[in-house]
Amino acid sequence: SRAVYALAFQCDVSWSVSGRLDAVGWVWDLRTGRHIHTLTGHIKPILAVDVAEDGYTVATAGEDHTCRLWDLRQRRCIYTLPAHSSLISAACFETKQGETLLTASFDGTSRLWSTSTYTRLNTLETHNGEVATGAVAAEAALVVSAGFDKSLKRWCADREGEWPNALRCPVLAWVARRGNRTQRF
């Protein structure tokens, strides 16, 4: 087996899901420490995982450019989103009901998906280059993404549900200290 790259917890923290670089997801019972289910189907490493608020829907995404949705009650993949043209670096459910999924990719976009109809709701042309990660707030009214272009972008839906251009927010300087030297990224 290869290293674990991604990890997410179920809402009551009774189990977690891990995404591994061997393209396999594992579900763990945190009360016993045992592996209870395997998520197979990706053909390249899994780089992102998340668990919806319903406590049984899981998203896995990775280098194969797809995002898979799993129903752990049925113990199977319920849908595969052909999400991006490059690796997917982040997948996360909106925080309130989990009806919207955000994927972020090295193709320079973030996309919002309906988890009930499996359709793309919106594509956010977010960064000059790869998108490293993203987050989506309750009812998908706010999306934030971070890219390798050293910027954060915030997207807010207006009252009609339209997405105006991103508000570019400069990233706070990442500072690493080594002895007397300071390096900014």
GROMACS .gro file of C-alpha atoms in nm:
model
  185
    1SER     CA    1   0.000   0.000   0.000
    2ARG     CA    2   0.100   0.361  -0.048
    3ALA     CA    3   0.076   0.669   0.171
    4VAL     CA    4  -0.246   0.835   0.284
    5TYR     CA    5  -0.286   1.177   0.123
    6ALA     CA    6  -0.634   1.293   0.230
    7LEU     CA    7  -0.852   1.248   0.539
    8ALA     CA    8  -1.203   1.352   0.646
    9PHE     CA    9  -1.423   1.278   0.946
   10GLN     CA   10  -1.791   1.193   0.965
   11CYS     CA   11  -1.989   1.460   1.157
   12ASP     CA   12  -2.006   1.269   1.489
   13VAL     CA   13  -1.644   1.152   1.448
   14SER     CA   14  -1.738   0.783   1.477
   15TRP     CA   15  -1.567   0.703   1.147
   16SER     CA   16  -1.334   0.862   0.894
   17VAL     CA   17  -1.239   0.813   0.532
   18SER     CA   18  -0.886   0.828   0.396
   19GLY     CA   19  -0.766   0.872   0.040
   20ARG     CA   20  -0.449   0.694  -0.054
   21LEU     CA   21  -0.191   0.735  -0.325
   22ASP     CA   22  -0.265   0.380  -0.447
   23ALA     CA   23  -0.608   0.507  -0.569
   24VAL     CA   24  -0.801   0.337  -0.286
   25GLY     CA   25  -1.017   0.499  -0.019
   26TRP     CA   26  -1.054   0.335   0.319
   27VAL     CA   27  -1.332   0.387   0.572
   28TRP     CA   28  -1.224   0.351   0.935
   29ASP     CA   29  -1.432   0.290   1.249
   30LEU     CA   30  -1.267   0.530   1.492
   31ARG     CA   31  -1.424   0.362   1.795
   32THR     CA   32  -1.250   0.030   1.722
   33GLY     CA   33  -0.964   0.143   1.497
   34ARG     CA   34  -1.069  -0.109   1.232
   35HIS     CA   35  -1.092  -0.075   0.857
   36ILE     CA   36  -1.461  -0.131   0.770
   37HIS     CA   37  -1.495  -0.060   0.398
   38THR     CA   38  -1.283  -0.006   0.087
   39LEU     CA   39  -1.366   0.249  -0.185
   40THR     CA   40  -1.227   0.125  -0.518
   41GLY     CA   41  -1.272   0.270  -0.863
   42HIS     CA   42  -1.018   0.549  -0.907
   43ILE     CA   43  -0.736   0.464  -1.145
   44LYS     CA   44  -0.486   0.718  -1.010
   45PRO     CA   45  -0.407   0.853  -0.659
   46ILE     CA   46  -0.685   0.999  -0.444
   47LEU     CA   47  -0.589   1.353  -0.341
   48ALA     CA   48  -0.911   1.479  -0.178
   49VAL     CA   49  -1.192   1.334   0.035
   50ASP     CA   50  -1.490   1.480   0.220
   51VAL     CA   51  -1.797   1.359   0.406
   52ALA     CA   52  -2.136   1.529   0.365
   53GLU     CA   53  -2.342   1.644   0.661
   54ASP     CA   54  -2.585   1.355   0.606
   55GLY     CA   55  -2.314   1.130   0.750
   56TYR     CA   56  -2.313   0.870   0.472
   57THR     CA   57  -2.225   1.045   0.144
   58VAL     CA   58  -1.853   1.059   0.067
   59ALA     CA   59  -1.664   1.235  -0.213
   60THR     CA   60  -1.325   1.116  -0.335
   61ALA     CA   61  -1.124   1.290  -0.608
   62GLY     CA   62  -0.779   1.282  -0.751
   63GLU     CA   63  -0.532   1.252  -1.032
   64ASP     CA   64  -0.772   1.067  -1.265
   65HIS     CA   65  -0.967   1.397  -1.312
   66THR     CA   66  -1.285   1.250  -1.162
   67CYS     CA   67  -1.480   1.295  -0.842
   68ARG     CA   68  -1.666   0.989  -0.717
   69LEU     CA   69  -1.967   1.009  -0.487
   70TRP     CA   70  -2.023   0.714  -0.254
   71ASP     CA   71  -2.325   0.610  -0.048
   72LEU     CA   72  -2.189   0.420   0.250
   73ARG     CA   73  -2.534   0.283   0.335
   74GLN     CA   74  -2.533   0.106  -0.002
   75ARG     CA   75  -2.155   0.050   0.018
   76ARG     CA   76  -2.102   0.158  -0.345
   77CYS     CA   77  -2.015   0.444  -0.578
   78ILE     CA   78  -2.338   0.614  -0.678
   79TYR     CA   79  -2.197   0.853  -0.940
   80THR     CA   80  -1.871   0.953  -1.106
   81LEU     CA   81  -1.840   1.318  -1.203
   82PRO     CA   82  -1.613   1.375  -1.506
   83ALA     CA   83  -1.519   1.688  -1.324
   84HIS     CA   84  -1.204   1.845  -1.472
   85SER     CA   85  -0.936   1.828  -1.740
   86SER     CA   86  -0.655   1.796  -1.486
   87LEU     CA   87  -0.605   1.650  -1.140
   88ILE     CA   88  -0.855   1.746  -0.870
   89SER     CA   89  -0.684   1.899  -0.569
   90ALA     CA   90  -0.991   1.955  -0.349
   91ALA     CA   91  -1.345   1.827  -0.307
   92CYS     CA   92  -1.574   1.956  -0.035
   93PHE     CA   93  -1.944   1.960   0.044
   94GLU     CA   94  -2.118   2.281   0.145
   95THR     CA   95  -2.139   2.300   0.520
   96LYS     CA   96  -2.511   2.311   0.592
   97GLN     CA   97  -2.697   2.047   0.390
   98GLY     CA   98  -2.433   1.894   0.162
   99GLU     CA   99  -2.646   1.951  -0.148
  100THR     CA  100  -2.362   2.125  -0.328
  101LEU     CA  101  -2.012   1.991  -0.388
  102LEU     CA  102  -1.711   2.205  -0.478
  103THR     CA  103  -1.421   2.063  -0.676
  104ALA     CA  104  -1.096   2.252  -0.740
  105SER     CA  105  -0.841   2.153  -0.999
  106PHE     CA  106  -0.502   2.211  -1.152
  107ASP     CA  107  -0.693   2.308  -1.470
  108GLY     CA  108  -0.741   2.651  -1.307
  109THR     CA  109  -1.111   2.616  -1.225
  110SER     CA  110  -1.337   2.545  -0.933
  111ARG     CA  111  -1.673   2.386  -1.005
  112LEU     CA  112  -1.997   2.359  -0.812
  113TRP     CA  113  -2.206   2.042  -0.852
  114SER     CA  114  -2.553   1.938  -0.742
  115THR     CA  115  -2.531   1.622  -0.532
  116SER     CA  116  -2.893   1.532  -0.610
  117THR     CA  117  -2.889   1.567  -0.991
  118TYR     CA  118  -2.511   1.530  -1.046
  119THR     CA  119  -2.511   1.831  -1.276
  120ARG     CA  120  -2.260   2.112  -1.288
  121LEU     CA  121  -2.410   2.427  -1.140
  122ASN     CA  122  -2.127   2.666  -1.215
  123THR     CA  123  -1.765   2.688  -1.325
  124LEU     CA  124  -1.559   2.955  -1.152
  125GLU     CA  125  -1.257   3.062  -1.354
  126THR     CA  126  -1.058   3.123  -1.047
  127HIS     CA  127  -0.684   3.151  -1.079
  128ASN     CA  128  -0.389   3.203  -1.311
  129GLY     CA  129  -0.279   2.842  -1.292
  130GLU     CA  130  -0.352   2.558  -1.057
  131VAL     CA  131  -0.614   2.580  -0.782
  132ALA     CA  132  -0.475   2.428  -0.463
  133THR     CA  133  -0.786   2.410  -0.245
  134GLY     CA  134  -1.130   2.555  -0.184
  135ALA     CA  135  -1.420   2.571   0.057
  136VAL     CA  136  -1.792   2.629   0.018
  137ALA     CA  137  -2.016   2.776   0.288
  138ALA     CA  138  -2.377   2.702   0.376
  139GLU     CA  139  -2.620   2.690   0.084
  140ALA     CA  140  -2.328   2.761  -0.154
  141ALA     CA  141  -2.361   3.136  -0.102
  142LEU     CA  142  -1.986   3.179  -0.055
  143VAL     CA  143  -1.691   3.001  -0.215
  144VAL     CA  144  -1.326   3.064  -0.136
  145SER     CA  145  -1.036   2.921  -0.334
  146ALA     CA  146  -0.658   2.937  -0.300
  147GLY     CA  147  -0.422   2.895  -0.591
  148PHE     CA  148  -0.059   2.852  -0.670
  149ASP     CA  149  -0.072   3.208  -0.808
  150LYS     CA  150  -0.047   3.312  -0.441
  151SER     CA  151  -0.399   3.448  -0.418
  152LEU     CA  152  -0.724   3.374  -0.243
  153LYS     CA  153  -1.042   3.440  -0.431
  154ARG     CA  154  -1.384   3.484  -0.280
  155TRP     CA  155  -1.704   3.428  -0.478
  156CYS     CA  156  -2.041   3.540  -0.347
  157ALA     CA  157  -2.373   3.457  -0.511
  158ASP     CA  158  -2.599   3.759  -0.550
  159ARG     CA  159  -2.972   3.752  -0.476
  160GLU     CA  160  -3.050   3.603  -0.818
  161GLY     CA  161  -2.792   3.328  -0.769
  162GLU     CA  162  -2.552   3.480  -1.022
  163TRP     CA  163  -2.177   3.473  -0.959
  164PRO     CA  164  -2.009   3.805  -1.035
  165ASN     CA  165  -1.636   3.820  -1.087
  166ALA     CA  166  -1.420   3.707  -0.799
  167LEU     CA  167  -1.302   3.951  -0.540
  168ARG     CA  168  -0.927   3.902  -0.536
  169CYS     CA  169  -0.783   3.898  -0.187
  170PRO     CA  170  -0.405   3.899  -0.145
  171VAL     CA  171  -0.280   3.603   0.051
  172LEU     CA  172  -0.136   3.686   0.387
  173ALA     CA  173   0.236   3.622   0.366
  174TRP     CA  174   0.336   3.269   0.451
  175VAL     CA  175   0.637   3.303   0.675
  176ALA     CA  176   0.886   3.032   0.763
  177ARG     CA  177   1.156   3.105   1.016
  178ARG     CA  178   1.486   2.921   1.024
  179GLY     CA  179   1.721   3.050   1.285
  180ASN     CA  180   1.769   3.420   1.215
  181ARG     CA  181   1.641   3.399   0.857
  182THR     CA  182   1.282   3.471   0.746
  183GLN     CA  183   1.155   3.352   0.412
  184ARG     CA  184   0.830   3.471   0.254
  185PHE     CA  185   0.635   3.258   0.008
   0.00000   0.00000   0.00000
